[in-house]
Amino acid sequence: MADEVVLTSLRDVESLRFFHVVCHRDSAARRLGLESVRKTFDAWLDGYGSPRQIYGETGINGFQPIVTEYLPELLCLSIQCPFDDVREALADILDDVKKRGRGLQVPRRLEQGASHFISEKEIVPVDTPDDKTRTLFVDAFLQNNRLEHITQLMGYHPDYLECFLRTQHYLLKEDGPLPFEYRHYIAIMAAGRHQCSYLIKLQSHEFLLQGGDPDWLKGLERIPRKLKDLNEINKILAHRPWLITKDHIEKLTRGKDSWSVSEVVHALVIMAQFHALSSFVFGCGINQEVDQDGGYTFRPPSVSDASEVDYSSDGSSSGENCSEFEGGGLSVLMEKMRALTEAREEEMTQDELLKRFQHVESQNALITTNAQPPSPKSDILCYVDDTTFQYEDFAKRGSASEIPTFRAQDYSWEDQGFSLANRLYTDVGNLLDEKFNVAYNLTYYTMGDNTSVDTTAFRRTIWNYIHCMYGIRHDDYNYGEVNQLLERNLKAYIKTVTCYPERLKKKDYDGVMREFKHSEKVHVNLMLFEARLQAELLYSLRAVMRHMT
């Protein structure tokens, strides 16, 4: 099985390289690339050249037309490329293959659109007329040889997408302490903690494109000792970051295969980024890329295909998904937000604020998800060490004296984490800080169909509630607002996406924030992504600081 996965990844990478000739900003260069692709397909279909060019020794009876290996990527680019000329030309070539392929099977995509939670017609199209979003889509396509579904979903919020793309590119492809193949493999290990096959497949391709050893993709037992040593901190950071101590950092920075502190920080940021990004992928129901296994099929369509995905949300729900604000819905939430905003700040002692934090913390421990974790597939399990280690409620951590609540005022991102990250990994603190701020402050002053809405209280509550789940307390925040603004099933949704994202179902997405637009739900998921990322970094960077002092 491992050999088959590696072979498939190698073929996919070769296909990406083949179509790189159309990945140009300049239209004349794209035209030349398209002509080259057309001539090559003509040669394959008409049998020009040597048999080695036409056939690969991989198919039935020892031979299979080599053209088949390039069809998934051809299909993907004919749908997902942001350049109109490329989409149209490649769609014509694909149609030509159907007509002249002498019995060749031609793939079709399995899912309609970037998300199985959101109808394709409601997602930002690849040829969006919005100039800023289109420019960002083109930039992303040129960086990655593809326009990823994750980018398309973030296209609802171009200001955030711009920060995300800049940070992601810096972490994985620009100057930094770690070798490029290490970066992508660490991303694979991180995504494996939540069984996020979508990210694993994308990063496996990038790993091979950067010259990574294909043998590493067969599993953790094939990788260097230095990378294996990340297993412990990877699983803790993903599920219970409050357990990270300076001892974990010291263990990495000593011995034969030791890490420099700068390398450790680079690795920690990548792991935290991909743990949290897994939450976003599952929270938005992102489909496999068209050219990935699971994104296409060579089977002919059947009658049942049309009913495989139901995008409807008619407002009906089961009892467990019933809103606490059912009587008024969004209007009740907005009134509560307005009251909190207009109310005179109540003077409360630190003891009272602490009690309210502990009350929310203990309530969170009572929120459970009935969904069982999916059984990991072998191509995911090979990247995961200790699958039984999962999120455990911070309130159940045991003795408070051994693992005290993390007080944000004692070690904050703004005062300590930001500067330490920048000092050990140049400029990464600036990029992360900008991304945090954009996600936190992003607003269009709307909620559903309502305009001129101050959403500050709602955004602050979501951010601080996520930190609360990780045992981080903001001394200046009244946690009584959590129970006023977040209904129980929204809390359950937030907890699932943040802590057990692989368990999320479409009914969970449909059952919350029913009057919100999809763009607003995606924004909530962006906040979950960034608040979780910041929480992981606060714990891990504090451990690095203690190691250094």
mmCIF file with all atom_site columns, C-alpha atoms in Angstrom, residues 204-364:
data_model
loop_
_atom_site.group_PDB
_atom_site.id
_atom_site.type_symbol
_atom_site.label_atom_id
_atom_site.label_alt_id
_atom_site.label_comp_id
_atom_site.label_asym_id
_atom_site.label_entity_id
_atom_site.label_seq_id
_atom_site.pdbx_PDB_ins_code
_atom_site.Cartn_x
_atom_site.Cartn_y
_atom_site.Cartn_z
_atom_site.occupancy
_atom_site.B_iso_or_equiv
_atom_site.pdbx_formal_charge
_atom_site.auth_seq_id
_atom_site.auth_comp_id
_atom_site.auth_asym_id
_atom_site.auth_atom_id
_atom_site.pdbx_PDB_model_num
ATOM 1   C CA . SER A 1 204 ? 3.437   15.200 -0.188  1.00 0.00 ? 204 SER A CA 1
ATOM 2   C CA . HIS A 1 205 ? 3.474   16.693 -3.683  1.00 0.00 ? 205 HIS A CA 1
ATOM 3   C CA . GLU A 1 206 ? 5.384   19.749 -2.471  1.00 0.00 ? 206 GLU A CA 1
ATOM 4   C CA . PHE A 1 207 ? 7.822   17.507 -0.601  1.00 0.00 ? 207 PHE A CA 1
ATOM 5   C CA . LEU A 1 208 ? 8.648   15.627 -3.812  1.00 0.00 ? 208 LEU A CA 1
ATOM 6   C CA . LEU A 1 209 ? 8.850   18.836 -5.860  1.00 0.00 ? 209 LEU A CA 1
ATOM 7   C CA . GLN A 1 210 ? 11.485  20.072 -3.400  1.00 0.00 ? 210 GLN A CA 1
ATOM 8   C CA . GLY A 1 211 ? 13.589  16.963 -3.995  1.00 0.00 ? 211 GLY A CA 1
ATOM 9   C CA . GLY A 1 212 ? 12.444  15.042 -0.922  1.00 0.00 ? 212 GLY A CA 1
ATOM 10  C CA . ASP A 1 213 ? 13.266  11.339 -0.676  1.00 0.00 ? 213 ASP A CA 1
ATOM 11  C CA . PRO A 1 214 ? 10.183  9.372  -1.866  1.00 0.00 ? 214 PRO A CA 1
ATOM 12  C CA . ASP A 1 215 ? 11.053  6.638  0.620   1.00 0.00 ? 215 ASP A CA 1
ATOM 13  C CA . TRP A 1 216 ? 10.090  8.995  3.486   1.00 0.00 ? 216 TRP A CA 1
ATOM 14  C CA . LEU A 1 217 ? 6.499   8.961  2.240   1.00 0.00 ? 217 LEU A CA 1
ATOM 15  C CA . LYS A 1 218 ? 6.270   5.286  3.218   1.00 0.00 ? 218 LYS A CA 1
ATOM 16  C CA . GLY A 1 219 ? 6.075   6.275  6.880   1.00 0.00 ? 219 GLY A CA 1
ATOM 17  C CA . LEU A 1 220 ? 7.785   7.586  9.984   1.00 0.00 ? 220 LEU A CA 1
ATOM 18  C CA . GLU A 1 221 ? 10.064  4.564  10.236  1.00 0.00 ? 221 GLU A CA 1
ATOM 19  C CA . ARG A 1 222 ? 11.800  5.705  7.023   1.00 0.00 ? 222 ARG A CA 1
ATOM 20  C CA . ILE A 1 223 ? 12.646  9.271  8.079   1.00 0.00 ? 223 ILE A CA 1
ATOM 21  C CA . PRO A 1 224 ? 15.859  10.570 9.727   1.00 0.00 ? 224 PRO A CA 1
ATOM 22  C CA . ARG A 1 225 ? 16.160  10.413 13.498  1.00 0.00 ? 225 ARG A CA 1
ATOM 23  C CA . LYS A 1 226 ? 16.109  14.201 13.689  1.00 0.00 ? 226 LYS A CA 1
ATOM 24  C CA . LEU A 1 227 ? 12.578  14.319 12.252  1.00 0.00 ? 227 LEU A CA 1
ATOM 25  C CA . LYS A 1 228 ? 11.438  11.348 14.347  1.00 0.00 ? 228 LYS A CA 1
ATOM 26  C CA . ASP A 1 229 ? 12.364  13.310 17.446  1.00 0.00 ? 229 ASP A CA 1
ATOM 27  C CA . LEU A 1 230 ? 9.520   15.734 16.647  1.00 0.00 ? 230 LEU A CA 1
ATOM 28  C CA . ASN A 1 231 ? 6.851   13.071 17.179  1.00 0.00 ? 231 ASN A CA 1
ATOM 29  C CA . GLU A 1 232 ? 6.411   13.745 20.892  1.00 0.00 ? 232 GLU A CA 1
ATOM 30  C CA . ILE A 1 233 ? 6.137   17.510 20.693  1.00 0.00 ? 233 ILE A CA 1
ATOM 31  C CA . ASN A 1 234 ? 3.948   17.247 17.577  1.00 0.00 ? 234 ASN A CA 1
ATOM 32  C CA . LYS A 1 235 ? 1.280   15.183 19.300  1.00 0.00 ? 235 LYS A CA 1
ATOM 33  C CA . ILE A 1 236 ? 1.342   17.279 22.481  1.00 0.00 ? 236 ILE A CA 1
ATOM 34  C CA . LEU A 1 237 ? 1.165   20.555 20.577  1.00 0.00 ? 237 LEU A CA 1
ATOM 35  C CA . ALA A 1 238 ? -1.756  19.264 18.489  1.00 0.00 ? 238 ALA A CA 1
ATOM 36  C CA . HIS A 1 239 ? -3.915  18.026 21.359  1.00 0.00 ? 239 HIS A CA 1
ATOM 37  C CA . ARG A 1 240 ? -2.721  19.224 24.787  1.00 0.00 ? 240 ARG A CA 1
ATOM 38  C CA . PRO A 1 241 ? -0.261  22.094 24.326  1.00 0.00 ? 241 PRO A CA 1
ATOM 39  C CA . TRP A 1 242 ? -0.351  22.945 28.033  1.00 0.00 ? 242 TRP A CA 1
ATOM 40  C CA . LEU A 1 243 ? 1.842   19.872 28.630  1.00 0.00 ? 243 LEU A CA 1
ATOM 41  C CA . ILE A 1 244 ? 4.789   21.353 26.696  1.00 0.00 ? 244 ILE A CA 1
ATOM 42  C CA . THR A 1 245 ? 7.720   22.286 28.918  1.00 0.00 ? 245 THR A CA 1
ATOM 43  C CA . LYS A 1 246 ? 11.265  23.459 28.476  1.00 0.00 ? 246 LYS A CA 1
ATOM 44  C CA . ASP A 1 247 ? 12.323  19.809 28.835  1.00 0.00 ? 247 ASP A CA 1
ATOM 45  C CA . HIS A 1 248 ? 10.803  19.041 25.442  1.00 0.00 ? 248 HIS A CA 1
ATOM 46  C CA . ILE A 1 249 ? 12.833  21.848 23.899  1.00 0.00 ? 249 ILE A CA 1
ATOM 47  C CA . GLU A 1 250 ? 16.021  20.749 25.662  1.00 0.00 ? 250 GLU A CA 1
ATOM 48  C CA . LYS A 1 251 ? 15.542  17.187 24.437  1.00 0.00 ? 251 LYS A CA 1
ATOM 49  C CA . LEU A 1 252 ? 15.461  18.409 20.838  1.00 0.00 ? 252 LEU A CA 1
ATOM 50  C CA . THR A 1 253 ? 18.507  20.659 21.186  1.00 0.00 ? 253 THR A CA 1
ATOM 51  C CA . ARG A 1 254 ? 20.843  18.029 22.648  1.00 0.00 ? 254 ARG A CA 1
ATOM 52  C CA . GLY A 1 255 ? 22.535  14.932 21.340  1.00 0.00 ? 255 GLY A CA 1
ATOM 53  C CA . LYS A 1 256 ? 23.805  13.670 18.006  1.00 0.00 ? 256 LYS A CA 1
ATOM 54  C CA . ASP A 1 257 ? 20.845  14.749 15.853  1.00 0.00 ? 257 ASP A CA 1
ATOM 55  C CA . SER A 1 258 ? 20.179  17.982 17.710  1.00 0.00 ? 258 SER A CA 1
ATOM 56  C CA . TRP A 1 259 ? 18.135  20.944 16.521  1.00 0.00 ? 259 TRP A CA 1
ATOM 57  C CA . SER A 1 260 ? 19.203  24.556 16.812  1.00 0.00 ? 260 SER A CA 1
ATOM 58  C CA . VAL A 1 261 ? 16.734  26.742 18.708  1.00 0.00 ? 261 VAL A CA 1
ATOM 59  C CA . SER A 1 262 ? 15.942  28.595 15.470  1.00 0.00 ? 262 SER A CA 1
ATOM 60  C CA . GLU A 1 263 ? 15.151  25.287 13.746  1.00 0.00 ? 263 GLU A CA 1
ATOM 61  C CA . VAL A 1 264 ? 12.898  24.323 16.653  1.00 0.00 ? 264 VAL A CA 1
ATOM 62  C CA . VAL A 1 265 ? 10.947  27.576 16.359  1.00 0.00 ? 265 VAL A CA 1
ATOM 63  C CA . HIS A 1 266 ? 10.559  27.131 12.581  1.00 0.00 ? 266 HIS A CA 1
ATOM 64  C CA . ALA A 1 267 ? 9.279   23.576 13.154  1.00 0.00 ? 267 ALA A CA 1
ATOM 65  C CA . LEU A 1 268 ? 6.909   24.670 15.937  1.00 0.00 ? 268 LEU A CA 1
ATOM 66  C CA . VAL A 1 269 ? 5.353   27.362 13.751  1.00 0.00 ? 269 VAL A CA 1
ATOM 67  C CA . ILE A 1 270 ? 4.845   24.927 10.862  1.00 0.00 ? 270 ILE A CA 1
ATOM 68  C CA . MET A 1 271 ? 3.301   22.297 13.141  1.00 0.00 ? 271 MET A CA 1
ATOM 69  C CA . ALA A 1 272 ? 0.956   24.791 14.789  1.00 0.00 ? 272 ALA A CA 1
ATOM 70  C CA . GLN A 1 273 ? 0.012   26.271 11.396  1.00 0.00 ? 273 GLN A CA 1
ATOM 71  C CA . PHE A 1 274 ? -0.943  22.878 9.958   1.00 0.00 ? 274 PHE A CA 1
ATOM 72  C CA . HIS A 1 275 ? -2.721  21.637 13.081  1.00 0.00 ? 275 HIS A CA 1
ATOM 73  C CA . ALA A 1 276 ? -4.920  24.739 12.955  1.00 0.00 ? 276 ALA A CA 1
ATOM 74  C CA . LEU A 1 277 ? -5.216  24.636 9.166   1.00 0.00 ? 277 LEU A CA 1
ATOM 75  C CA . SER A 1 278 ? -6.597  21.101 9.506   1.00 0.00 ? 278 SER A CA 1
ATOM 76  C CA . SER A 1 279 ? -9.357  22.607 11.656  1.00 0.00 ? 279 SER A CA 1
ATOM 77  C CA . PHE A 1 280 ? -10.179 25.071 8.881   1.00 0.00 ? 280 PHE A CA 1
ATOM 78  C CA . VAL A 1 281 ? -10.210 22.344 6.213   1.00 0.00 ? 281 VAL A CA 1
ATOM 79  C CA . PHE A 1 282 ? -12.680 20.187 8.137   1.00 0.00 ? 282 PHE A CA 1
ATOM 80  C CA . GLY A 1 283 ? -14.662 23.180 9.417   1.00 0.00 ? 283 GLY A CA 1
ATOM 81  C CA . CYS A 1 284 ? -15.373 24.308 5.843   1.00 0.00 ? 284 CYS A CA 1
ATOM 82  C CA . GLY A 1 285 ? -15.901 20.804 4.442   1.00 0.00 ? 285 GLY A CA 1
ATOM 83  C CA . ILE A 1 286 ? -13.150 21.269 1.866   1.00 0.00 ? 286 ILE A CA 1
ATOM 84  C CA . ASN A 1 287 ? -13.161 18.666 -0.909  1.00 0.00 ? 287 ASN A CA 1
ATOM 85  C CA . GLN A 1 288 ? -10.103 16.895 -2.262  1.00 0.00 ? 288 GLN A CA 1
ATOM 86  C CA . GLU A 1 289 ? -8.456  18.721 -5.147  1.00 0.00 ? 289 GLU A CA 1
ATOM 87  C CA . VAL A 1 290 ? -9.810  17.583 -8.509  1.00 0.00 ? 290 VAL A CA 1
ATOM 88  C CA . ASP A 1 291 ? -6.549  15.831 -9.468  1.00 0.00 ? 291 ASP A CA 1
ATOM 89  C CA . GLN A 1 292 ? -6.078  14.130 -6.081  1.00 0.00 ? 292 GLN A CA 1
ATOM 90  C CA . ASP A 1 293 ? -7.186  10.603 -5.267  1.00 0.00 ? 293 ASP A CA 1
ATOM 91  C CA . GLY A 1 294 ? -10.806 11.060 -4.205  1.00 0.00 ? 294 GLY A CA 1
ATOM 92  C CA . GLY A 1 295 ? -11.250 14.187 -6.328  1.00 0.00 ? 295 GLY A CA 1
ATOM 93  C CA . TYR A 1 296 ? -11.862 12.380 -9.622  1.00 0.00 ? 296 TYR A CA 1
ATOM 94  C CA . THR A 1 297 ? -12.965 9.033  -10.982 1.00 0.00 ? 297 THR A CA 1
ATOM 95  C CA . PHE A 1 298 ? -12.723 7.150  -14.269 1.00 0.00 ? 298 PHE A CA 1
ATOM 96  C CA . ARG A 1 299 ? -16.114 5.549  -13.627 1.00 0.00 ? 299 ARG A CA 1
ATOM 97  C CA . PRO A 1 300 ? -19.032 6.781  -15.752 1.00 0.00 ? 300 PRO A CA 1
ATOM 98  C CA . PRO A 1 301 ? -21.639 8.876  -13.916 1.00 0.00 ? 301 PRO A CA 1
ATOM 99  C CA . SER A 1 302 ? -24.612 7.132  -12.343 1.00 0.00 ? 302 SER A CA 1
ATOM 100 C CA . VAL A 1 303 ? -28.083 8.295  -11.368 1.00 0.00 ? 303 VAL A CA 1
ATOM 101 C CA . SER A 1 304 ? -27.126 8.357  -7.679  1.00 0.00 ? 304 SER A CA 1
ATOM 102 C CA . ASP A 1 305 ? -24.315 10.864 -8.215  1.00 0.00 ? 305 ASP A CA 1
ATOM 103 C CA . ALA A 1 306 ? -26.677 13.826 -8.367  1.00 0.00 ? 306 ALA A CA 1
ATOM 104 C CA . SER A 1 307 ? -27.994 13.103 -4.886  1.00 0.00 ? 307 SER A CA 1
ATOM 105 C CA . GLU A 1 308 ? -24.693 12.310 -3.176  1.00 0.00 ? 308 GLU A CA 1
ATOM 106 C CA . VAL A 1 309 ? -24.374 15.808 -1.692  1.00 0.00 ? 309 VAL A CA 1
ATOM 107 C CA . ASP A 1 310 ? -27.302 17.773 -0.293  1.00 0.00 ? 310 ASP A CA 1
ATOM 108 C CA . TYR A 1 311 ? -26.443 21.438 0.157   1.00 0.00 ? 311 TYR A CA 1
ATOM 109 C CA . SER A 1 312 ? -29.856 22.464 1.429   1.00 0.00 ? 312 SER A CA 1
ATOM 110 C CA . SER A 1 313 ? -30.282 24.049 4.833   1.00 0.00 ? 313 SER A CA 1
ATOM 111 C CA . ASP A 1 314 ? -34.008 24.526 5.248   1.00 0.00 ? 314 ASP A CA 1
ATOM 112 C CA . GLY A 1 315 ? -33.836 25.564 8.878   1.00 0.00 ? 315 GLY A CA 1
ATOM 113 C CA . SER A 1 316 ? -35.036 22.224 10.234  1.00 0.00 ? 316 SER A CA 1
ATOM 114 C CA . SER A 1 317 ? -32.853 20.506 12.786  1.00 0.00 ? 317 SER A CA 1
ATOM 115 C CA . SER A 1 318 ? -32.798 17.639 15.207  1.00 0.00 ? 318 SER A CA 1
ATOM 116 C CA . GLY A 1 319 ? -33.391 18.277 18.869  1.00 0.00 ? 319 GLY A CA 1
ATOM 117 C CA . GLU A 1 320 ? -29.693 18.217 19.722  1.00 0.00 ? 320 GLU A CA 1
ATOM 118 C CA . ASN A 1 321 ? -29.021 20.983 17.212  1.00 0.00 ? 321 ASN A CA 1
ATOM 119 C CA . CYS A 1 322 ? -31.881 23.188 18.382  1.00 0.00 ? 322 CYS A CA 1
ATOM 120 C CA . SER A 1 323 ? -30.791 26.747 19.119  1.00 0.00 ? 323 SER A CA 1
ATOM 121 C CA . GLU A 1 324 ? -31.101 28.252 22.574  1.00 0.00 ? 324 GLU A CA 1
ATOM 122 C CA . PHE A 1 325 ? -32.099 31.434 20.752  1.00 0.00 ? 325 PHE A CA 1
ATOM 123 C CA . GLU A 1 326 ? -34.750 29.578 18.739  1.00 0.00 ? 326 GLU A CA 1
ATOM 124 C CA . GLY A 1 327 ? -37.421 32.092 19.607  1.00 0.00 ? 327 GLY A CA 1
ATOM 125 C CA . GLY A 1 328 ? -35.564 35.028 18.071  1.00 0.00 ? 328 GLY A CA 1
ATOM 126 C CA . GLY A 1 329 ? -32.540 33.648 16.290  1.00 0.00 ? 329 GLY A CA 1
ATOM 127 C CA . LEU A 1 330 ? -30.047 36.217 15.112  1.00 0.00 ? 330 LEU A CA 1
ATOM 128 C CA . SER A 1 331 ? -32.084 39.143 16.400  1.00 0.00 ? 331 SER A CA 1
ATOM 129 C CA . VAL A 1 332 ? -31.679 37.857 19.972  1.00 0.00 ? 332 VAL A CA 1
ATOM 130 C CA . LEU A 1 333 ? -27.921 37.486 19.525  1.00 0.00 ? 333 LEU A CA 1
ATOM 131 C CA . MET A 1 334 ? -27.643 41.002 18.089  1.00 0.00 ? 334 MET A CA 1
ATOM 132 C CA . GLU A 1 335 ? -29.645 42.456 20.973  1.00 0.00 ? 335 GLU A CA 1
ATOM 133 C CA . LYS A 1 336 ? -27.367 40.753 23.485  1.00 0.00 ? 336 LYS A CA 1
ATOM 134 C CA . MET A 1 337 ? -24.315 42.099 21.644  1.00 0.00 ? 337 MET A CA 1
ATOM 135 C CA . ARG A 1 338 ? -25.800 45.582 21.617  1.00 0.00 ? 338 ARG A CA 1
ATOM 136 C CA . ALA A 1 339 ? -26.542 45.419 25.329  1.00 0.00 ? 339 ALA A CA 1
ATOM 137 C CA . LEU A 1 340 ? -22.992 44.307 26.132  1.00 0.00 ? 340 LEU A CA 1
ATOM 138 C CA . THR A 1 341 ? -21.521 47.060 23.977  1.00 0.00 ? 341 THR A CA 1
ATOM 139 C CA . GLU A 1 342 ? -23.692 49.812 25.464  1.00 0.00 ? 342 GLU A CA 1
ATOM 140 C CA . ALA A 1 343 ? -23.567 48.654 29.075  1.00 0.00 ? 343 ALA A CA 1
ATOM 141 C CA . ARG A 1 344 ? -21.321 50.544 31.444  1.00 0.00 ? 344 ARG A CA 1
ATOM 142 C CA . GLU A 1 345 ? -18.311 48.428 32.290  1.00 0.00 ? 345 GLU A CA 1
ATOM 143 C CA . GLU A 1 346 ? -19.089 46.558 35.473  1.00 0.00 ? 346 GLU A CA 1
ATOM 144 C CA . GLU A 1 347 ? -16.434 46.722 38.142  1.00 0.00 ? 347 GLU A CA 1
ATOM 145 C CA . MET A 1 348 ? -15.458 43.182 39.090  1.00 0.00 ? 348 MET A CA 1
ATOM 146 C CA . THR A 1 349 ? -12.721 41.841 41.295  1.00 0.00 ? 349 THR A CA 1
ATOM 147 C CA . GLN A 1 350 ? -10.113 39.476 39.915  1.00 0.00 ? 350 GLN A CA 1
ATOM 148 C CA . ASP A 1 351 ? -11.628 36.746 42.077  1.00 0.00 ? 351 ASP A CA 1
ATOM 149 C CA . GLU A 1 352 ? -15.007 37.213 40.416  1.00 0.00 ? 352 GLU A CA 1
ATOM 150 C CA . LEU A 1 353 ? -13.448 37.263 36.931  1.00 0.00 ? 353 LEU A CA 1
ATOM 151 C CA . LEU A 1 354 ? -11.541 34.074 37.773  1.00 0.00 ? 354 LEU A CA 1
ATOM 152 C CA . LYS A 1 355 ? -14.727 32.349 38.956  1.00 0.00 ? 355 LYS A CA 1
ATOM 153 C CA . ARG A 1 356 ? -16.459 33.186 35.695  1.00 0.00 ? 356 ARG A CA 1
ATOM 154 C CA . PHE A 1 357 ? -13.506 31.800 33.712  1.00 0.00 ? 357 PHE A CA 1
ATOM 155 C CA . GLN A 1 358 ? -13.551 28.591 35.745  1.00 0.00 ? 358 GLN A CA 1
ATOM 156 C CA . HIS A 1 359 ? -17.307 28.266 35.271  1.00 0.00 ? 359 HIS A CA 1
ATOM 157 C CA . VAL A 1 360 ? -16.965 28.457 31.474  1.00 0.00 ? 360 VAL A CA 1
ATOM 158 C CA . GLU A 1 361 ? -14.006 26.086 31.642  1.00 0.00 ? 361 GLU A CA 1
ATOM 159 C CA . SER A 1 362 ? -15.968 23.487 33.603  1.00 0.00 ? 362 SER A CA 1
ATOM 160 C CA . GLN A 1 363 ? -18.998 23.896 31.300  1.00 0.00 ? 363 GLN A CA 1
ATOM 161 C CA . ASN A 1 364 ? -16.770 23.230 28.297  1.00 0.00 ? 364 ASN A CA 1
#
